[in-house]
Coordinates of C-alpha atoms in Angstrom, one line a residue:
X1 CA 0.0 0.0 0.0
X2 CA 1.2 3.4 -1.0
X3 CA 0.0 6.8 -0.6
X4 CA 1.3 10.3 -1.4
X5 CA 0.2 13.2 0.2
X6 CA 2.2 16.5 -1.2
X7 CA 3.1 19.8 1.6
X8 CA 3.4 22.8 -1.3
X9 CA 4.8 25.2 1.3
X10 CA 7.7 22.8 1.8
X11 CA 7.8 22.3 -1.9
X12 CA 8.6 25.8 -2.8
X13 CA 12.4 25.3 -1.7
X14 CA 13.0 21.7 -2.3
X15 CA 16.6 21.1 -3.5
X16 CA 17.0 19.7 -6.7
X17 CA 17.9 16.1 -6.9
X18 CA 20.1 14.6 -10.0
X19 CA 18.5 12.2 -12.0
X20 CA 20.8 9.6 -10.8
X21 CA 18.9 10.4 -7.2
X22 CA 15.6 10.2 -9.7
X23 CA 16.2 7.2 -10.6
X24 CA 17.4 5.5 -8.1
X25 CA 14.3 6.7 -6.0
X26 CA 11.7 5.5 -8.4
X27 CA 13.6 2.1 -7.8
X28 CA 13.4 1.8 -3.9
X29 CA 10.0 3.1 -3.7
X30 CA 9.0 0.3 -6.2
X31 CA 11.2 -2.3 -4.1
X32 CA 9.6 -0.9 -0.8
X33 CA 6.0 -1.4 -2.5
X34 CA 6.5 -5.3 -2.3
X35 CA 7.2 -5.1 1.1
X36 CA 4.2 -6.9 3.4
X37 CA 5.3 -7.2 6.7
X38 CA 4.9 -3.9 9.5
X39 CA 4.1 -0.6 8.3
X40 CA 6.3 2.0 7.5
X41 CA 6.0 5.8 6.9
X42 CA 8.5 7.4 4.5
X43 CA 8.6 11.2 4.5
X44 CA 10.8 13.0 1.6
X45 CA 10.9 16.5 1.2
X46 CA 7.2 17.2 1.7
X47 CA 6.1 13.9 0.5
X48 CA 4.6 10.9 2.4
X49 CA 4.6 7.3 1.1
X50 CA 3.3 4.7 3.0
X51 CA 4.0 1.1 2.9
X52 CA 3.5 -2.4 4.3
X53 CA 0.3 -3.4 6.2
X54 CA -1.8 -0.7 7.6
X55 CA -1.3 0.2 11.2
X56 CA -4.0 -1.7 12.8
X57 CA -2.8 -5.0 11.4
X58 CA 1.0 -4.2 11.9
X59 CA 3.2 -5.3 14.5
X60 CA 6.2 -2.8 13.6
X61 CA 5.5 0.2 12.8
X62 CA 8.7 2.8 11.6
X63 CA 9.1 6.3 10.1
X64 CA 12.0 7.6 7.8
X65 CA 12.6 10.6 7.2
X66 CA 15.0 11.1 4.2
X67 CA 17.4 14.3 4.1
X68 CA 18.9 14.0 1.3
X69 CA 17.9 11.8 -1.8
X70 CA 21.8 10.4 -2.3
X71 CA 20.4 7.7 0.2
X72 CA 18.4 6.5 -2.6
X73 CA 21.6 5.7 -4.6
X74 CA 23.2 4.3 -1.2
X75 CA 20.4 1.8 -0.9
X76 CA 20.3 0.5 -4.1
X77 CA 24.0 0.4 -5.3
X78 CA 24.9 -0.9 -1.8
X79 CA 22.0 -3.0 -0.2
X80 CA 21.6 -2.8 3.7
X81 CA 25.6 -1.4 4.0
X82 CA 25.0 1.1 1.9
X83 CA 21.9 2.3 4.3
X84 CA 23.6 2.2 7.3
X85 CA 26.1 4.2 5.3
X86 CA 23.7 6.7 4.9
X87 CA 22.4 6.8 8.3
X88 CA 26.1 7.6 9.3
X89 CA 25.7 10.8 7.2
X90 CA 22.6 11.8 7.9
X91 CA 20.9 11.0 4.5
X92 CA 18.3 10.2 6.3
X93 CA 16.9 9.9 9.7
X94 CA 14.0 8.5 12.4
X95 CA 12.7 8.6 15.8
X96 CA 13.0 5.0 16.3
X97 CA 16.3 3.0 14.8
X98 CA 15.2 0.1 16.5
X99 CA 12.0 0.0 15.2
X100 CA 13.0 0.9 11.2
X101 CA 15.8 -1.8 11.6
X102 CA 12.9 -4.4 13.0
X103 CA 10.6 -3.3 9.6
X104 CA 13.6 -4.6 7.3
X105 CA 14.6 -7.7 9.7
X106 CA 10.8 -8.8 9.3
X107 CA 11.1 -8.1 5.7
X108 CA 14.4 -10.1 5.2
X109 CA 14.3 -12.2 2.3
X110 CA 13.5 -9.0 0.2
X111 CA 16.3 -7.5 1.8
X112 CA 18.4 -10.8 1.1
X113 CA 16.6 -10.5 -2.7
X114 CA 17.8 -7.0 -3.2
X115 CA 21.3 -7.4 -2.0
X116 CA 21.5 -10.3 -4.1
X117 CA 20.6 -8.0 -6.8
X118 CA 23.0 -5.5 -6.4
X119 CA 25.5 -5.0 -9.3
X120 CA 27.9 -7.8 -9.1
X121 CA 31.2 -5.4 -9.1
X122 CA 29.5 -3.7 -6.1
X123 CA 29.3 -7.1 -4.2
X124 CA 32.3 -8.2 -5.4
X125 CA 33.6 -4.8 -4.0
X126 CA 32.5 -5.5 -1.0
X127 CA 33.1 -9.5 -0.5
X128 CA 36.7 -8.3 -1.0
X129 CA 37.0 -6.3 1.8
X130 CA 36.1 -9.0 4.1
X131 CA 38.3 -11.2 2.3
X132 CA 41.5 -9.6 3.1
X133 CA 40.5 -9.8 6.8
X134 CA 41.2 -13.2 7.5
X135 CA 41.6 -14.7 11.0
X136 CA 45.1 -16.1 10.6
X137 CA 46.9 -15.3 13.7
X138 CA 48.3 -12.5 12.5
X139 CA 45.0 -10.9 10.6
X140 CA 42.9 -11.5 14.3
X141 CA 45.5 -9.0 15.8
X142 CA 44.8 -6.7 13.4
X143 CA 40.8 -7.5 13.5
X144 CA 40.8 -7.4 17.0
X145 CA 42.6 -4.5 17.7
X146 CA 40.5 -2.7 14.7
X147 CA 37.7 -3.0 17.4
X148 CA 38.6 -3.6 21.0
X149 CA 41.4 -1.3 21.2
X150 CA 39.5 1.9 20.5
X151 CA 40.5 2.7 23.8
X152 CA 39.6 1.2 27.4
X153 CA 38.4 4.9 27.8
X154 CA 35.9 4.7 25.0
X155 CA 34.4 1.3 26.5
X156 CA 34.1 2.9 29.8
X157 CA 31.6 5.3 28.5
X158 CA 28.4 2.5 28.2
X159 CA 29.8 -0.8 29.9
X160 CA 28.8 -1.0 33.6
X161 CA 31.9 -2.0 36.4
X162 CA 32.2 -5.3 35.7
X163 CA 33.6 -4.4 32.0
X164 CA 31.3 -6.9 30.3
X165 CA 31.2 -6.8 26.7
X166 CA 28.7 -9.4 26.7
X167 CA 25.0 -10.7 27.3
X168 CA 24.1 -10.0 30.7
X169 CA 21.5 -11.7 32.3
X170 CA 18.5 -10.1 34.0
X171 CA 16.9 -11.7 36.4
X172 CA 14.0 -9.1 36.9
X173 CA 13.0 -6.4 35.2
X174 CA 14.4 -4.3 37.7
X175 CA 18.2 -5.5 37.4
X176 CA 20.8 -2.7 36.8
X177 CA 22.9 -3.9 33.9
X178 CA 25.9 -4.5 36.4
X179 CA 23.9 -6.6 38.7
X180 CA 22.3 -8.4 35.2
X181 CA 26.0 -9.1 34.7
X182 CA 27.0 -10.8 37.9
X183 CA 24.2 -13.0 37.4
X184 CA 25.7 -13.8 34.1
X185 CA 28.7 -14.0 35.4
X186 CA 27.5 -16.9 38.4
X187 CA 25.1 -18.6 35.9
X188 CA 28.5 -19.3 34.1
X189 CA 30.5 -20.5 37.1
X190 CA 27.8 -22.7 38.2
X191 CA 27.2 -24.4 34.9
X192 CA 31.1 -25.3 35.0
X193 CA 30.9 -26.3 38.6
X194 CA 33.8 -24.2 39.8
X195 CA 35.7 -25.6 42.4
X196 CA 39.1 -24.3 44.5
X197 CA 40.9 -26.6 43.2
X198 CA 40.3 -25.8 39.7
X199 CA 42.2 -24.3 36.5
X200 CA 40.8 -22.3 34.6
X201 CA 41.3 -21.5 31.0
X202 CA 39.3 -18.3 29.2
X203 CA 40.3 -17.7 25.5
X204 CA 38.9 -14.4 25.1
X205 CA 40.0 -12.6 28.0
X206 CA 37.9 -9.0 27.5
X207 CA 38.5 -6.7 30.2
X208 CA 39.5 -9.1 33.0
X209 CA 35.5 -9.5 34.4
X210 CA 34.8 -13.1 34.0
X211 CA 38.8 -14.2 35.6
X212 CA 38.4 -12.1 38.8
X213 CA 34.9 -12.9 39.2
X214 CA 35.9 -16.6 39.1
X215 CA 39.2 -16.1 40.8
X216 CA 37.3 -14.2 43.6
X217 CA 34.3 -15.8 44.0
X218 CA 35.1 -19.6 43.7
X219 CA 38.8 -19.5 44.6
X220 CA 40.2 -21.1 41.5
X221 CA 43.2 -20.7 39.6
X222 CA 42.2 -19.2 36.2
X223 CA 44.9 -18.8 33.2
X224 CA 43.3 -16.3 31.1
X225 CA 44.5 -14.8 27.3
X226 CA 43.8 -11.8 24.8
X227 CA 45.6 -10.8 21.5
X228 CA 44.2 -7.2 22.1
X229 CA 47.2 -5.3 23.9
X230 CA 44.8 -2.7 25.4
X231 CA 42.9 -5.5 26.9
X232 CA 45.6 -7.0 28.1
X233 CA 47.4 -4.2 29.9
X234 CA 44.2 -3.2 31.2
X235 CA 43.2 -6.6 32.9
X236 CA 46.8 -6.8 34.5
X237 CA 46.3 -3.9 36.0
X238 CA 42.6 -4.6 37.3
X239 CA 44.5 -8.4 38.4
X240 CA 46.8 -6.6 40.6
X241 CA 45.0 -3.5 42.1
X242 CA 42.2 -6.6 43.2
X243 CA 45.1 -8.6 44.9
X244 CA 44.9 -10.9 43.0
X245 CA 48.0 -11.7 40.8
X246 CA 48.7 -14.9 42.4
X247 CA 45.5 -16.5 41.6
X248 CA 45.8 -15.4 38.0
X249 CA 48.0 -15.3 34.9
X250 CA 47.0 -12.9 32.2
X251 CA 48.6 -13.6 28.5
X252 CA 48.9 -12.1 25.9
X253 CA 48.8 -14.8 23.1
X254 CA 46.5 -16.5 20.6
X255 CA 44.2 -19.5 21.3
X256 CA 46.1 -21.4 18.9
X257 CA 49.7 -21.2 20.9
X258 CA 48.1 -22.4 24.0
X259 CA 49.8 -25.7 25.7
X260 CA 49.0 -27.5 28.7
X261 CA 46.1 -29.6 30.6
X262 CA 43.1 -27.3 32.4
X263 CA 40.1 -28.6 34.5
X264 CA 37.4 -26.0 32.9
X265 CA 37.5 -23.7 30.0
X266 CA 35.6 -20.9 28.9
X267 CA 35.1 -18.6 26.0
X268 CA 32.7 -15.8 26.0
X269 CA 31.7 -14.1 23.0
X270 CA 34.7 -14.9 21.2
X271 CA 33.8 -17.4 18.7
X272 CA 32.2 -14.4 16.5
X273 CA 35.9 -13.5 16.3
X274 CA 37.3 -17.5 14.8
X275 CA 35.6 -17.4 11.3
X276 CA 33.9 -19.8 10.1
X277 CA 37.2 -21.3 8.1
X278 CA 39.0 -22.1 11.6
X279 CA 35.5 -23.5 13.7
X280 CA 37.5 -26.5 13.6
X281 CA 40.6 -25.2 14.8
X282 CA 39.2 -23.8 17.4
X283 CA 37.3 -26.8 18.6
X284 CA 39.6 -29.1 18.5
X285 CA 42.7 -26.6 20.0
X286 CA 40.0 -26.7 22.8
X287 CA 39.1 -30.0 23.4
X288 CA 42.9 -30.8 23.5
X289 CA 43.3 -28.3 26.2
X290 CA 41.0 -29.7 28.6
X291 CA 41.3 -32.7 30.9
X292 CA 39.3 -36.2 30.5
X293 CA 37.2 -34.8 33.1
X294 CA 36.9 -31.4 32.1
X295 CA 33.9 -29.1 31.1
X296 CA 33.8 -26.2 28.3
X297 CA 31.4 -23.4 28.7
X298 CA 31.3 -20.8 25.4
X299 CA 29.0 -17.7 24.9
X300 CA 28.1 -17.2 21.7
X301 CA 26.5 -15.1 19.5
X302 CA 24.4 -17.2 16.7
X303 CA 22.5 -16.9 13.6
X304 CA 19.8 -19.3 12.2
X305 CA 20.6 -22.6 10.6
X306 CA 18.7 -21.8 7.7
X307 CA 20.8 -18.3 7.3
X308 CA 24.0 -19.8 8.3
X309 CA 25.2 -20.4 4.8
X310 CA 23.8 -17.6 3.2
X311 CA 25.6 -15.3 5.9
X312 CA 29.0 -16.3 6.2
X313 CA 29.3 -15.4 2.3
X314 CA 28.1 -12.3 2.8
X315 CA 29.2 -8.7 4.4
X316 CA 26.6 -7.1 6.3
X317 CA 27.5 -3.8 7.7
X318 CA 28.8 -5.3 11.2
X319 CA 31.6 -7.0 9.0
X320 CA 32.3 -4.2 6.9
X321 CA 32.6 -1.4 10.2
X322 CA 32.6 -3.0 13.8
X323 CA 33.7 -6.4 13.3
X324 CA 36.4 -7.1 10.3
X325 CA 36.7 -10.8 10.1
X326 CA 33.8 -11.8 12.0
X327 CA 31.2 -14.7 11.6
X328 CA 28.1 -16.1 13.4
X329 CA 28.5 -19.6 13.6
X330 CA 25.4 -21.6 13.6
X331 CA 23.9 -23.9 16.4
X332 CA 24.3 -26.8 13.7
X333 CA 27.5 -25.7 12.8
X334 CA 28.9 -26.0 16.3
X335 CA 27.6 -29.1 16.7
X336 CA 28.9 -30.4 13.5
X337 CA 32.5 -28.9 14.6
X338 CA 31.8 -30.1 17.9
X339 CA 31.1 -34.1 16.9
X340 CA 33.6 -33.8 14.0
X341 CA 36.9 -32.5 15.6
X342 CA 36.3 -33.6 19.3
X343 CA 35.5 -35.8 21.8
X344 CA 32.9 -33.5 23.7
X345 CA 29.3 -33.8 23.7
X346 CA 27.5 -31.1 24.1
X347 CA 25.0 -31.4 27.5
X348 CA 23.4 -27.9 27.9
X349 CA 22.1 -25.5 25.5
X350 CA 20.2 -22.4 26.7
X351 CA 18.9 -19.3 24.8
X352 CA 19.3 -16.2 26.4
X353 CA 18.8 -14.0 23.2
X354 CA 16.5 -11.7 24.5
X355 CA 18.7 -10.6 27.2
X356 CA 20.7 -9.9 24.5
X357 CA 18.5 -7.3 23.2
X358 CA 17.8 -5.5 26.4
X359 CA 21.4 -5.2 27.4
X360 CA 22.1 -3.9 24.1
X361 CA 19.2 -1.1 25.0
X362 CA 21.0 0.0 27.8
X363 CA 24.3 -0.2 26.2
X364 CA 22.3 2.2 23.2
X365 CA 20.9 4.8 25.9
X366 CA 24.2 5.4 28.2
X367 CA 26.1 6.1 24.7
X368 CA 23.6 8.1 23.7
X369 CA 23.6 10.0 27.1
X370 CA 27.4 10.5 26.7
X371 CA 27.9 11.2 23.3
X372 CA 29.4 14.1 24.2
X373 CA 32.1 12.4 26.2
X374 CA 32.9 9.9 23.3
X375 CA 33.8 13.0 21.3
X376 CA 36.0 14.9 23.5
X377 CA 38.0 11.8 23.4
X378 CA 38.9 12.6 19.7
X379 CA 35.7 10.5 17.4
X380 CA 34.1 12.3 15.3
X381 CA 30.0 13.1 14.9
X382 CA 30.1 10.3 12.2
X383 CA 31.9 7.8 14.2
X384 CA 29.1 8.2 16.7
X385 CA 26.5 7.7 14.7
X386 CA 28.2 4.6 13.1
X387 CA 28.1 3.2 16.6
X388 CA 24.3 4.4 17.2
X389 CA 23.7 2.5 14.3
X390 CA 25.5 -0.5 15.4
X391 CA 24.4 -0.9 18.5
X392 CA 19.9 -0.4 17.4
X393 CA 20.8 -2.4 14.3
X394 CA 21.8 -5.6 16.9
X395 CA 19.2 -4.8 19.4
X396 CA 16.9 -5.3 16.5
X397 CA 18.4 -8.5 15.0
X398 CA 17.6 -10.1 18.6
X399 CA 14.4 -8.3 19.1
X400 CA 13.3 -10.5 16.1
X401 CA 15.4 -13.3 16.6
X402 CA 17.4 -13.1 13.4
X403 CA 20.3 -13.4 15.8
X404 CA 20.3 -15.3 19.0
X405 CA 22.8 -15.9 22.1
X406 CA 23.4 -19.4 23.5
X407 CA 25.5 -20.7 26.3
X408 CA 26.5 -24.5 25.5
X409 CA 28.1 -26.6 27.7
X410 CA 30.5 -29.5 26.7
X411 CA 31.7 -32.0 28.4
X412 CA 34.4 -34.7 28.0
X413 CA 33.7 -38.1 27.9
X414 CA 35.2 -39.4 31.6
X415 CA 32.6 -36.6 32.9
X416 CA 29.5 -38.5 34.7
X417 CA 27.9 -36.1 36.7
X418 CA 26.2 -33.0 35.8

């Protein structure tokens, strides 16, 4: 459905668009005619087009408002990057980012269809850029620190206390997002029955939360390791100034370099980091690691079976701008790596995915809320906005479960009691 309702005082000064822009906005509006699902308002320069299902039958309901008609050619040479794109430059604008990024998710095999579409030297373009951040040991430095070491500084500025950089876990509505990460945090230890006298191993160290809330809390010895050197200085200091340097080592070094025998492992959120060419590596490195009686807890970020395929071919704009070298794996896929490079079954599965989705909320309003603070520390109104968009454009991925989070526990196969 499609209506057009015309403003002629605003129309007096509209700024002439090229016939590029012409063009390409007769093509979106026919794309966004065949779209079904929610409702959406588009307003452009005194114009109003209406799409989707009307607003008593639709679920979503999201407004654009379009600055500048270049987002038209952003959209249709460059597919869902290409609009985030021009969100970043204020081609066009909304209320509600959370809601206009739910429209398309609902919407997403026409989005999938238009992509798909897309001149193939723009895709190629763009698959190549991905491509030349592999995760070899040397290119998940440089796609790590491309991310995490934006400064500890810059993380500060929407992460709670505990430094999480993860799903937290609210128990009740009411939960503060530090206390919805401690419950996290003991859901994890309980599941991997923490003892004293264990050691254990986290790949994926972040800022140092999960090793001194283990080390302190259940007393065990935890070996923890990072390639991001901001991380890593960071965590050592945190380590010391808690006292507790003697209950844990902090290194600096690749999962794949690790040696030796460890009661427990676990990995939070860092499997989105492996790509989906070294699953296997990473699986079996960690099954090697543990001890015939050991238990391996990971975090992880996933994306639908169905999608799994489809997606790891593909650049989305978290690839392209927060995450070079990154990949969802699958629940299947895990389990495939899991049966086909190890020894572990896997004994617990749950879905915490809406969590997800509320702690990125909170993560969304307190950067908001300092915005100004993110810029005094040297990024720029764009950078901020790229960051906006990141952060509504996941919280709406897990608001419509196009993206979930699991924890999965494995265990070895001496292990009889759970």
């Amino acid at each position: 459905m499609e209506s057009i309702s015309l403003n002629t005082q605003k129309l007096v000064s509209l700024p002439k668009i090229t016939w590029m822009e012409s063009l390409a906005k007769r093509f979106v509006l026919k794309f966004l005619r065949g779209l079904k699902k929610g409702h959406l308002v588009l307003e452009d320069q005194g114009q109003v087009f209406v799409f989707g299902q009307t607003l008593k039958e639709a679920d979503i309901v999201a407004h654009i408002h379009v600055e500048d008609a270049s987002a038209y050619i952003d959209l249709l040479l460059h597919g869902t990057v290409g609009s985030g794109e021009a969100y970043i430059r204020k081609s066009w604008t909304t209320p509600d980012l959370v809601n206009v990024i739910r429209f398309f998710v609902i919407n997403i095999d026409e989005m999938n269809a238009m992509d798909n579409n897309r001149p193939w030297i723009m895709r190629a373009v763009t698959a190549l850029g991905h491509q030349l951040s592999p995760n070899t040991k040397e290119g998940s430095k440089k796609n790590i620190a491309a991310h995490y070491d934006l400064g500890n500084d810059f993380f500060n500025v929407f992460l709670d206390p505990t430094m999480m950089y993860s799903a937290a876990i609210f128990d009740n509505k009411s939960d503060s997002l530090e206390v919805a990460s401690l419950n996290k945090l003991q859901i994890i230890c309980r599941k991997l029955q923490l003892k004293p006298e264990d050691h254990l191993l986290e790949i994926g160290t972040g800022w140092g939360g999960m090793a001194i809330y283990a080390a302190s809390n259940y007393g065990c010895k935890v070996t923890t390791t990072t390639i991001s050197m901001q991380q890593y200085r960071h965590t050592l200091k945190r380590v010391e100034e808690a006292g507790l340097s003697e209950k844990i080592t902090v290194l600096l070094q690749d999962y794949r370099d690790l040696t030796g025998k460890y009661d427990k492992l676990v990995s939070i959120e860092m499997i989105e980091a492996v790509g989906h060419e070294f699953y296997a590596t990473y699986f079996a490195k960690c099954s090697s690691l543990l001890k015939d009686h050991g238990l391996m807890l990971i975090q992880a970020i996933t994306i639908p079976d169905q999608r799994f395929e489809y997606a790891k071919n593909s650049v989305d704009f978290i690839k392209k701008y927060i995450f070079p070298g990154g990949c969802l794996p699958s629940i299947q896929e895990i389990s495939r790596c899991l049966s086909k490079h190890t020894d572990m079954l896997m004994v617990h599965m749950e879905d915490i995915g809406k969590h997800y989705a509320d702690t990125l909320a909170i993560w969304a309003d307190r950067f908001n809320k300092n915005v100004d603070s993110v810029k005094a520390q040297g990024f720029d109104e764009q950078f901020c906005r790229m960051w906006e968009f990141y952060l509504n454009y996941c919280e709406g991925g897990f608001r419509e479960r196009v993206i979930g989070t699991g924890q999965f526990l494995f265990a070895k196969p001496a292990v009889r009691s759970l």
